[in-house]
Short mmCIF file of C-alpha atoms in Angstrom, two decimals:
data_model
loop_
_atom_site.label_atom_id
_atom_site.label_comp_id
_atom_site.label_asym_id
_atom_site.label_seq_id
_atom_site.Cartn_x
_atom_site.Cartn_y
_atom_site.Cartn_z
CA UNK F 28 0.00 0.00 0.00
CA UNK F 29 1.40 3.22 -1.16
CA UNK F 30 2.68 5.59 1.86
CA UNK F 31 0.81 9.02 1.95
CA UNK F 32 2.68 12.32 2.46
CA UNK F 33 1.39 12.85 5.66
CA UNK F 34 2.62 10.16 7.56
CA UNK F 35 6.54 11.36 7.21
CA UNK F 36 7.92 12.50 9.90
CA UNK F 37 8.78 15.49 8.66
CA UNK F 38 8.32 16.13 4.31
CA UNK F 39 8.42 18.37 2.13
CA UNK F 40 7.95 17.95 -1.38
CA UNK F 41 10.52 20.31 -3.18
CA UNK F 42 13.23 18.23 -2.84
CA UNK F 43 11.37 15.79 -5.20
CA UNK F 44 9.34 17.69 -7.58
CA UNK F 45 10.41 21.20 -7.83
CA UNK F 46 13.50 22.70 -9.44
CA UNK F 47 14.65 26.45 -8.64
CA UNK F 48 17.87 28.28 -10.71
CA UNK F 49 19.69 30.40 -10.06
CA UNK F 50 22.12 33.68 -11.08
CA UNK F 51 24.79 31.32 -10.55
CA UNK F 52 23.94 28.63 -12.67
CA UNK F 53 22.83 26.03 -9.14
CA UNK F 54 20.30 24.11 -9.41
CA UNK F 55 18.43 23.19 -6.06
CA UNK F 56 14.99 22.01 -4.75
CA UNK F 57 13.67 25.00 -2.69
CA UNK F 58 13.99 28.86 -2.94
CA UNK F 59 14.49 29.50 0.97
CA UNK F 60 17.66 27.08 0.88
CA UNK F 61 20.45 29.15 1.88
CA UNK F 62 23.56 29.84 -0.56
CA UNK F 63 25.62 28.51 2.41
CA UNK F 64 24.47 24.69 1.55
CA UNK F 65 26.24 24.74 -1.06
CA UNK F 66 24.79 23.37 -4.15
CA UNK F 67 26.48 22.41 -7.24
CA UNK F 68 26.87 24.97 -9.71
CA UNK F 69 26.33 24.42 -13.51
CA UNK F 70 25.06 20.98 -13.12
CA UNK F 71 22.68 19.66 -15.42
CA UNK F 72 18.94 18.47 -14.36
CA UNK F 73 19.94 15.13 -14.93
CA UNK F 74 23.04 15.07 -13.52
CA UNK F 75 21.27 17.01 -10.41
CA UNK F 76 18.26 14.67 -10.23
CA UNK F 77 20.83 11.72 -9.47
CA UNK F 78 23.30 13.27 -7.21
CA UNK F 79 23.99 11.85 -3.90
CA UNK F 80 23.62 15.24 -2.38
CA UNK F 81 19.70 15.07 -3.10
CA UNK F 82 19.51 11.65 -2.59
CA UNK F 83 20.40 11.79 1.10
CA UNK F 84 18.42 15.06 1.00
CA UNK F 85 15.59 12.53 0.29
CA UNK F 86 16.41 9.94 2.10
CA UNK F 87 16.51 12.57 5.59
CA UNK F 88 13.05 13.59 4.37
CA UNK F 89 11.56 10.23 3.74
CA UNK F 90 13.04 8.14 6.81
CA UNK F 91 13.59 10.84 9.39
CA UNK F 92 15.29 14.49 10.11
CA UNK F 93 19.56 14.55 9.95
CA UNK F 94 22.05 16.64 8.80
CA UNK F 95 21.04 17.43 5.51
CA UNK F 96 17.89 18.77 6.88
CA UNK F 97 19.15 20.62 9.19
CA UNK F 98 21.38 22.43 6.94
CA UNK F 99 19.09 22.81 3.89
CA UNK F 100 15.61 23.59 5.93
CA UNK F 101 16.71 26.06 8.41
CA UNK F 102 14.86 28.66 7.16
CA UNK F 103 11.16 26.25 8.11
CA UNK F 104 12.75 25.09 11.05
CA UNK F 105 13.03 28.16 12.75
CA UNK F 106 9.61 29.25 11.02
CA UNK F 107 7.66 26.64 13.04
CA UNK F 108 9.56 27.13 16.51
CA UNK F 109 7.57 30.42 16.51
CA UNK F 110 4.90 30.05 14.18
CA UNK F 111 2.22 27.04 12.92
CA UNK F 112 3.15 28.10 9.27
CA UNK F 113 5.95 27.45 7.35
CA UNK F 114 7.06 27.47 3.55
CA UNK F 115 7.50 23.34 3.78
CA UNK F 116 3.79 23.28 5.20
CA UNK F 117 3.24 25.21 2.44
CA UNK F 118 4.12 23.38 -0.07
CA UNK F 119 2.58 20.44 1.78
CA UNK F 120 -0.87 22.52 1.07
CA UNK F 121 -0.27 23.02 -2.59
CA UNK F 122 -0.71 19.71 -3.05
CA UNK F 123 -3.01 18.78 -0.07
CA UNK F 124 -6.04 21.34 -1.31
CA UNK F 125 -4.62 22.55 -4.93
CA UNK F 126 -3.06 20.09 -6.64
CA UNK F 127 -4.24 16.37 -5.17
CA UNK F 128 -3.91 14.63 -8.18
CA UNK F 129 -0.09 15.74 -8.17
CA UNK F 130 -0.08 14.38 -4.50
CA UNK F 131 -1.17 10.89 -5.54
CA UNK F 132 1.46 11.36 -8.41
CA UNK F 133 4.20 11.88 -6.15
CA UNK F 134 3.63 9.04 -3.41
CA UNK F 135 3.71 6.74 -6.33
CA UNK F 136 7.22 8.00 -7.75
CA UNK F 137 8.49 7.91 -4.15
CA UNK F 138 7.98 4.25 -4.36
CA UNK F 139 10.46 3.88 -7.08
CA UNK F 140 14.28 4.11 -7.90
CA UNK F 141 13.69 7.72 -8.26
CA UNK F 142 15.97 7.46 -10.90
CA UNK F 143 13.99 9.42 -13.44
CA UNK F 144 13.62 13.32 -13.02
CA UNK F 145 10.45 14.30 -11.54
CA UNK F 146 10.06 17.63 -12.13
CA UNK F 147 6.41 19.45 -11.67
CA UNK F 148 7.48 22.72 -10.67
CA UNK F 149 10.08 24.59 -11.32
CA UNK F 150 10.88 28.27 -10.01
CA UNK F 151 13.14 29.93 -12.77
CA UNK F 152 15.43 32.86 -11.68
CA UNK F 153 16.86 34.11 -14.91
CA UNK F 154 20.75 34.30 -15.11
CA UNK F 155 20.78 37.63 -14.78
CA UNK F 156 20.28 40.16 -11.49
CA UNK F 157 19.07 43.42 -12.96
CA UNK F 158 16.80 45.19 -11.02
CA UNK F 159 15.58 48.74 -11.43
CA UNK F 160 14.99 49.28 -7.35
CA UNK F 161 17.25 49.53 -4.57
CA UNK F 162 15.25 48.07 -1.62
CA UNK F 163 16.53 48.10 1.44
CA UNK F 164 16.29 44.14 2.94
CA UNK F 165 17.18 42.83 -0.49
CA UNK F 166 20.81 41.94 -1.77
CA UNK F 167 23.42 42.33 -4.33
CA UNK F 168 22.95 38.63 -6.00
CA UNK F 169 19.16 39.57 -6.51
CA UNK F 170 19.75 43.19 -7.58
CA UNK F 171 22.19 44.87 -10.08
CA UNK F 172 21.48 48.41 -8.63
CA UNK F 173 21.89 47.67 -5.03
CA UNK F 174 25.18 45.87 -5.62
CA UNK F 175 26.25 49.28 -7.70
CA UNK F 176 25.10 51.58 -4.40
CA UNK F 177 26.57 49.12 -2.05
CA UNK F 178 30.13 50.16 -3.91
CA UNK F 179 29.43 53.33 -3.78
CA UNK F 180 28.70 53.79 -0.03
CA UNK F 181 31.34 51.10 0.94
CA UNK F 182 29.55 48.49 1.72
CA UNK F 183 30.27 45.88 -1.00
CA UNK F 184 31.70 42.76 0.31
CA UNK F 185 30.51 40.96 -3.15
CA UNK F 186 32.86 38.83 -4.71
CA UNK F 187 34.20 39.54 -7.83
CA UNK F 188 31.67 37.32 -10.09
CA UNK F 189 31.81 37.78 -14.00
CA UNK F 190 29.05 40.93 -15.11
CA UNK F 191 28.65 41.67 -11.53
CA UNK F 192 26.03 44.23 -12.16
CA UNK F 193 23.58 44.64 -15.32
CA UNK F 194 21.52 43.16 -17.82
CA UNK F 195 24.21 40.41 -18.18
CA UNK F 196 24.63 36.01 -17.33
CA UNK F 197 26.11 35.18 -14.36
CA UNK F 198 27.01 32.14 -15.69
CA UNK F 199 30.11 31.59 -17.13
CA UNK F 200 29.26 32.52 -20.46
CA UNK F 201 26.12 33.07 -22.32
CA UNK F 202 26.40 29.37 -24.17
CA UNK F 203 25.84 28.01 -20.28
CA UNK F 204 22.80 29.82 -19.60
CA UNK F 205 21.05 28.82 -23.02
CA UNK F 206 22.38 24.89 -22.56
CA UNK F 207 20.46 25.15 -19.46
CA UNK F 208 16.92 26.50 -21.26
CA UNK F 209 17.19 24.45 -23.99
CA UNK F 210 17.71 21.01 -21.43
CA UNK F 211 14.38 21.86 -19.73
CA UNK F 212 12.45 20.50 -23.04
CA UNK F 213 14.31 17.25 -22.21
CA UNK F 214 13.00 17.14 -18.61
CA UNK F 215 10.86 19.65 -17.55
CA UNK F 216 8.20 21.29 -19.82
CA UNK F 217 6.39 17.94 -20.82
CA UNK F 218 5.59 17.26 -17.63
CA UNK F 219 5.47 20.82 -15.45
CA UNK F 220 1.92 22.30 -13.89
CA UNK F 221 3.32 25.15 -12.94
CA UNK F 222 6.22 27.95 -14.03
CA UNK F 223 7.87 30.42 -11.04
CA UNK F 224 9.78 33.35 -12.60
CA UNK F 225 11.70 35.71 -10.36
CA UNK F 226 14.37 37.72 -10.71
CA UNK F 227 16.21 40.54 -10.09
CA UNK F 228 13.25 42.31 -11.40
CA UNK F 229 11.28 39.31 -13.48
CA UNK F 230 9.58 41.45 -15.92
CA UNK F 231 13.00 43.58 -16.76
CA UNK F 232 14.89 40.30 -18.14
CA UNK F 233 14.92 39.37 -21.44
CA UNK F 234 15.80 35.70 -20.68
CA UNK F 235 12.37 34.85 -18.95
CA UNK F 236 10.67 36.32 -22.21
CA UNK F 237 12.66 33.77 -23.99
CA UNK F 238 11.89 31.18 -21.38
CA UNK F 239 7.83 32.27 -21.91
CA UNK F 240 7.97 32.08 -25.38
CA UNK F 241 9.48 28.82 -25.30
CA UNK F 242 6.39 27.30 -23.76
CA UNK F 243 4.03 28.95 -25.57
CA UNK F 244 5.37 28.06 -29.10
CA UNK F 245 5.43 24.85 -28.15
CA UNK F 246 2.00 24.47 -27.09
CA UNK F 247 2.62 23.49 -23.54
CA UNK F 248 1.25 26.83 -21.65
CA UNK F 249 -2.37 25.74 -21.59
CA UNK F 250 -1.63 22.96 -19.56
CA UNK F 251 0.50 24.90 -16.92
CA UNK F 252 0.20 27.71 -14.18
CA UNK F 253 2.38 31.13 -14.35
CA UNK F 254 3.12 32.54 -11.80
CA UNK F 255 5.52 35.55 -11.58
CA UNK F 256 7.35 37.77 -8.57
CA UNK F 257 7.16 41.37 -9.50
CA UNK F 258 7.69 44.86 -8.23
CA UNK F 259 5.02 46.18 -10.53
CA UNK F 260 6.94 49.02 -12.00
CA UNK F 261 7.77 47.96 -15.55
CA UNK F 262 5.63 45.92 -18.40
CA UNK F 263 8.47 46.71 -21.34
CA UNK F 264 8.41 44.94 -24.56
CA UNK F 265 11.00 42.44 -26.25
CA UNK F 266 10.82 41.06 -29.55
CA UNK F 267 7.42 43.38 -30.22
CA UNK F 268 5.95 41.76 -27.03
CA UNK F 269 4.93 42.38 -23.59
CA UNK F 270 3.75 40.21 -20.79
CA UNK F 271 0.45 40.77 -21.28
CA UNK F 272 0.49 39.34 -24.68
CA UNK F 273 2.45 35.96 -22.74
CA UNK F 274 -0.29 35.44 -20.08
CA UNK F 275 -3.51 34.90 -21.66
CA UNK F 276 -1.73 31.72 -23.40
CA UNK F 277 -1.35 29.88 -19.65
CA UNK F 278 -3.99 28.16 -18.03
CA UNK F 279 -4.00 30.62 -14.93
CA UNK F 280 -1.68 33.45 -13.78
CA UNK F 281 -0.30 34.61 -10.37
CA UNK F 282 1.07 37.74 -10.08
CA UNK F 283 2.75 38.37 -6.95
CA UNK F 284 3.76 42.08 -6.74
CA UNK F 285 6.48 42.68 -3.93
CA UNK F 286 5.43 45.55 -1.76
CA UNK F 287 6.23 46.60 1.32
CA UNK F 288 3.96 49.27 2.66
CA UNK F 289 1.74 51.35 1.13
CA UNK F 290 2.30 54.83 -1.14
CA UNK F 291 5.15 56.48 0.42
CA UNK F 292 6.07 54.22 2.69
CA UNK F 293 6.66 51.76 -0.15
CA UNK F 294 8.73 54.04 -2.44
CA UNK F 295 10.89 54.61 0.56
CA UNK F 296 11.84 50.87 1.27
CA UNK F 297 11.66 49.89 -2.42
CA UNK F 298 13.54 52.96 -3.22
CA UNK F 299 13.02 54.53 -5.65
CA UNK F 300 9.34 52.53 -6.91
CA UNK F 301 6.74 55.26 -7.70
CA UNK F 302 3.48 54.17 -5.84
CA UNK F 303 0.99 55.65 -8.59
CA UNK F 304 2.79 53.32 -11.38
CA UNK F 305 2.86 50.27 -9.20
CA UNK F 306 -0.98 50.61 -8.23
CA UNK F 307 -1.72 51.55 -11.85
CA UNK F 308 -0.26 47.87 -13.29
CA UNK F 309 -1.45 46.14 -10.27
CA UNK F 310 -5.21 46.59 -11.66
CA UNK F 311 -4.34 46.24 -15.30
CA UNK F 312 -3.10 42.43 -14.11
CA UNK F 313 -6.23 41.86 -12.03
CA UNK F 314 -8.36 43.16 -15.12
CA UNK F 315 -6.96 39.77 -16.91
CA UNK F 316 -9.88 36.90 -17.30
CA UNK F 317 -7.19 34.22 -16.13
CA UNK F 318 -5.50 36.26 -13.21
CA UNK F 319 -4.69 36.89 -9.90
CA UNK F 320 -2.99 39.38 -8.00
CA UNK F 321 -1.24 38.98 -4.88
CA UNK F 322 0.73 41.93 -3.27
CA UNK F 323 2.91 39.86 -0.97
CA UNK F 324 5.26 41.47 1.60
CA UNK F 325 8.53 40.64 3.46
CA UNK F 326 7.86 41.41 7.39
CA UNK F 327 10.87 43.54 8.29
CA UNK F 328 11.91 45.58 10.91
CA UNK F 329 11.31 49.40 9.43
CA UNK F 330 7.88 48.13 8.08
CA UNK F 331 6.46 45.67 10.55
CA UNK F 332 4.33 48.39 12.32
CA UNK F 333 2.26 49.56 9.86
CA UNK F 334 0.69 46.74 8.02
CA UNK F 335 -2.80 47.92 8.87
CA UNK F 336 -1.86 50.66 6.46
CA UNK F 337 -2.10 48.04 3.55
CA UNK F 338 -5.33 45.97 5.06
CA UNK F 339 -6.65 49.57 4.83
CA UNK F 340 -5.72 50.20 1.04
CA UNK F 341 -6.45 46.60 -0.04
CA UNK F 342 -10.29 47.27 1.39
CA UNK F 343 -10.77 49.44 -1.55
CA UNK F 344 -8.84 47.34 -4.12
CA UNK F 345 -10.51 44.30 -3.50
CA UNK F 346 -13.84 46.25 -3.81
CA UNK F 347 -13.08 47.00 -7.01
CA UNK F 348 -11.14 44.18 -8.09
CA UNK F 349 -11.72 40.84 -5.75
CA UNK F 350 -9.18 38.79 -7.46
CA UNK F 351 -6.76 41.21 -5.33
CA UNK F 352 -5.49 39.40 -2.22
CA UNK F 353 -2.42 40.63 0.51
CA UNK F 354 -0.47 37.95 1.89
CA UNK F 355 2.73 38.54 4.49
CA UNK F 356 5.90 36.57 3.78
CA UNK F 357 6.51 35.01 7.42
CA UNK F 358 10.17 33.82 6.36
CA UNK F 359 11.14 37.05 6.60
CA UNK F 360 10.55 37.25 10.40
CA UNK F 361 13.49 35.28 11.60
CA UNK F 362 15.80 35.44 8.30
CA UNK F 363 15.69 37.67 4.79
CA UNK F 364 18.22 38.28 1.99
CA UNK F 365 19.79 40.94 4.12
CA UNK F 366 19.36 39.23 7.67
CA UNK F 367 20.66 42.93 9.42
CA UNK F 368 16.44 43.84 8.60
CA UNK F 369 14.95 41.01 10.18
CA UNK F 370 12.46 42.24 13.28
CA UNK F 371 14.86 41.06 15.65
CA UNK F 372 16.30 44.47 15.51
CA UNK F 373 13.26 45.65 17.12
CA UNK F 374 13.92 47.46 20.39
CA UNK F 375 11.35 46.72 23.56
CA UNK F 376 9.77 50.22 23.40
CA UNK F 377 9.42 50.46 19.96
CA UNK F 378 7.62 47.05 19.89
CA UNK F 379 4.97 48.60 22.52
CA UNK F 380 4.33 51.43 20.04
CA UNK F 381 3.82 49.07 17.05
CA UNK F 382 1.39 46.61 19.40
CA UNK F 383 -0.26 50.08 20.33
CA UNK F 384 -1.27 51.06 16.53
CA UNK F 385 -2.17 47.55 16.17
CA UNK F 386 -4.94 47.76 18.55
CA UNK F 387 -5.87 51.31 17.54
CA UNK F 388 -6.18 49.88 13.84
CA UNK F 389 -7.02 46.73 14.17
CA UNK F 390 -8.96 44.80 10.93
CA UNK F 391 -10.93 41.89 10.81
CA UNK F 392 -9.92 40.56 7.45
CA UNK F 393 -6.44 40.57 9.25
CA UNK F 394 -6.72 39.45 12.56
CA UNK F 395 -4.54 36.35 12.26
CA UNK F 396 -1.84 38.09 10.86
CA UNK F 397 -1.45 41.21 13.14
CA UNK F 398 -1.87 38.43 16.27
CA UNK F 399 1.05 36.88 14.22
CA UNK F 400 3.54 39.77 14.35
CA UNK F 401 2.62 40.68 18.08
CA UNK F 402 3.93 37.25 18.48
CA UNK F 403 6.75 36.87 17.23
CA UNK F 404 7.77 40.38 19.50
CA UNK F 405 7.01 38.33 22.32
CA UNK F 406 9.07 35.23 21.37
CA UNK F 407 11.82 36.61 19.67
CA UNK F 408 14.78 38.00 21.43
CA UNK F 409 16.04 42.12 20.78
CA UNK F 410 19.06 41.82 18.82
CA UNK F 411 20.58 45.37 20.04
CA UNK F 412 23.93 44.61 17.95
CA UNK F 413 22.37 43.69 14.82
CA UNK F 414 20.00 46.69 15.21
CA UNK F 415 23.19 48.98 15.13
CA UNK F 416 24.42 47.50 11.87
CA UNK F 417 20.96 48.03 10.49
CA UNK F 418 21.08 51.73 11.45
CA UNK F 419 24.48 51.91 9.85
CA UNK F 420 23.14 50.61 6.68
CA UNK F 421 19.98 52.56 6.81
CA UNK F 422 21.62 56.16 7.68
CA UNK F 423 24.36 55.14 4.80
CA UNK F 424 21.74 54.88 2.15
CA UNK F 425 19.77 57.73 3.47
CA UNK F 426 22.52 60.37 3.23
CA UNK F 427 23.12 58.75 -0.90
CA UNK F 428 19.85 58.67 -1.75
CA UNK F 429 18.86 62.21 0.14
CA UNK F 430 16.10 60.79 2.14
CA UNK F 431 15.25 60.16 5.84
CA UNK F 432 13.80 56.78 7.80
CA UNK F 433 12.23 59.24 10.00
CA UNK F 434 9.98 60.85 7.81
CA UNK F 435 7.81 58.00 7.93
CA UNK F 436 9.09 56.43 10.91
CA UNK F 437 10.04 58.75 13.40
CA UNK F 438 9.84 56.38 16.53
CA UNK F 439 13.47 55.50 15.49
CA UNK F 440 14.55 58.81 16.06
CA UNK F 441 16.48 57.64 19.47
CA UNK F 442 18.54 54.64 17.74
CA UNK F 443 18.99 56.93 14.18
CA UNK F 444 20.52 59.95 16.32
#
């Protein structure tokens, strides 16, 4: 009798279905793996698929927690000391509630050699990390402008990879990069239900136009899910084409536009976004027949008090579009791209203030989630150290940039002065 999901100790399913890229040319099973666990770069999926890396990944997932789950699932871990959700439960939902014939799928193939690639998802970050925004918790390796301000305020410590910075692979050459597209008709498209594309900034990068236009000239996109990672500033064309002429072709779209406060407080953090433009795309996506729109948002410690201020704008975006939702990206809380933002860095008194506006603003469609973040205050531990580098980074960009936390913030007057 075939084993079901649920009765593993502890399993997730990325490590047997999914596929994520990235600048670097590494291929690995889950997008919160940290670069630290060290991943073989420029594999190919086959060569990946049969490693004995994954294999005692798999082998940890399907007879019991060891070291290769504690090294590649730290980010979950520490998600469900504080927390009943994590990105492994999920994924564990996907397939529970969205996807159940996939489920039944996949507790078949783990009864085999596991020999042959199984790939049903894959999230595809281009080989490039241009980004037109400079926000502050991201990171060089996922944005070509903040690694060109980090060098300019001194605080590069990237290493010097080939076309660093710009529209350009980060693979060793081009040829690399195109081997790797081309080897996904071999083993992925046939058989995917659904497409990830981040970036850098997804919709800036020509490479995931030729990655969409590889699935829809070959007939496959009405059988599959899209679903992008945004910042909602830019819809340009390549080759005469934008994405809205890509999406209609897939069976459903997902847009998840990145934001991290609303209006002003949002072009400060995803410096420099203008809100009008962002809000002005956001409802041309959620006008599409076959689309959703998710703003999704990383909980860090300059914006973690004033999420009401977005369950108060999404009230009258979802009135006029209800395909609109807001959803909080908990794996933020206790680690991020740039872990000198996570809410750690919260001091005691500023924590009161933010639990204070809570209450004074409190929203029913949000209850959950504000009870979530006055959690995690009282579970996680101040970080007063951390908080000081933070400052440092914040006052650096500040004085470049010519603009001030405390105009929208001004409770961290005490720790900015």
């Amino acid at each position: 009798m075939t084993k079901k999901l649920e009765e593993y100790e502890w399993f997730c399913p990325q490590p047997f279905m999914n596929v994520v890229t990235d600048v670097f040319g590494t291929i690995k099973p889950c997008c919160v793996i940290k670069e630290n666990s060290n991943w073989d770069k420029n594999q190919t999926i086959e060569e990946y698929s049969k490693s004995d890396k994954l294999k005692q990944f798999r082998k940890e997932m399907l007879e019991g927690p060891g070291p290769s789950v504690a090294s590649n699932c730290e980010v979950c871990i520490e998600q469900e000391k504080h927390s009943p959700e994590s990105h492994r439960k999920t994924y564990n939902g996907y397939l529970e509630y969205t996807k159940p014939e996939l489920k039944k799928e996949l507790e078949e193939y783990i009864e085999t050699d596991m020999d042959t690639p199984f790939v049903r998802t894959m999230e595809w970050i281009a080989p490039s990390n241009f980004c037109n925004l400079r926000c502050h918790m991201c990171g060089p390796f996922s944005s070509s402008s903040i690694a060109a301000e980090d060098k300019k305020i001194g605080h590069s410590k990237l290493p010097l990879y080939r076309n660093v910075h710009g529209d350009k692979t980060l693979y060793k050459n081009d040829e690399e990069a195109e081997r790797f597209i081309a080897e996904c008709d071999k083993f992925i498209f046939d058989n995917l239900v659904e497409l990830k594309m981040t970036g850098g900034e997804t919709l800036a990068i020509k490479y995931n136009y030729d990655m969409l236009k590889r699935v829809v000239d070959g007939g496959l996109a009405k059988n599959m899910d899209l679903r992008i990672t945004t910042n909602g500033t830019l819809t340009p064309k390549f080759d005469g084409k934008d994405i809205f002429d890509y999406i209609p072709e897939f069976k459903s779209c997902l847009i998840n536009i990145s934001i991290e406060g609303w209006g002003k407080r949002n072009e400060y953090i995803r410096y420099p976004s203008k809100w009008d433009v962002i809000y002005r795309n956001a409802k041309r996506f959620a006008s599409l027949e076959n689309t959703k729109v998710l703003f999704v948002s990383t909980i860090n410690s300059i914006n973690v008090g004033y999420f009401w201020e977005i369950a108060e704008g999404m009230e009258h975006l979802f009135d006029l579009f209800p395909n609109t939702f807001h959803q909080f990206s908990t794996g933020s809380l206790v680690w991020g791209w740039m872990e000198k933002y996570v809410i750690t860095n919260v001091p005691p008194d500023i924590r009161e203030h933010y639990a204070q506006l809570y209450f004074e603003n409190w929203n029913k469609r949000y209850n959950q989630d504000f009870k979530k973040i006055l959690d995690y205050f009282d579970t996680l531990q101040y970080d007063e150290e951390l908080m000081h580098t933070m400052m440092k980074d914040i006052k650096a960009r500040d004085k470049y940039r010519g603009t001030c936390l405390l105009d929208l913030a001004p409770e961290w007057k005490p720790y900015y002065d």
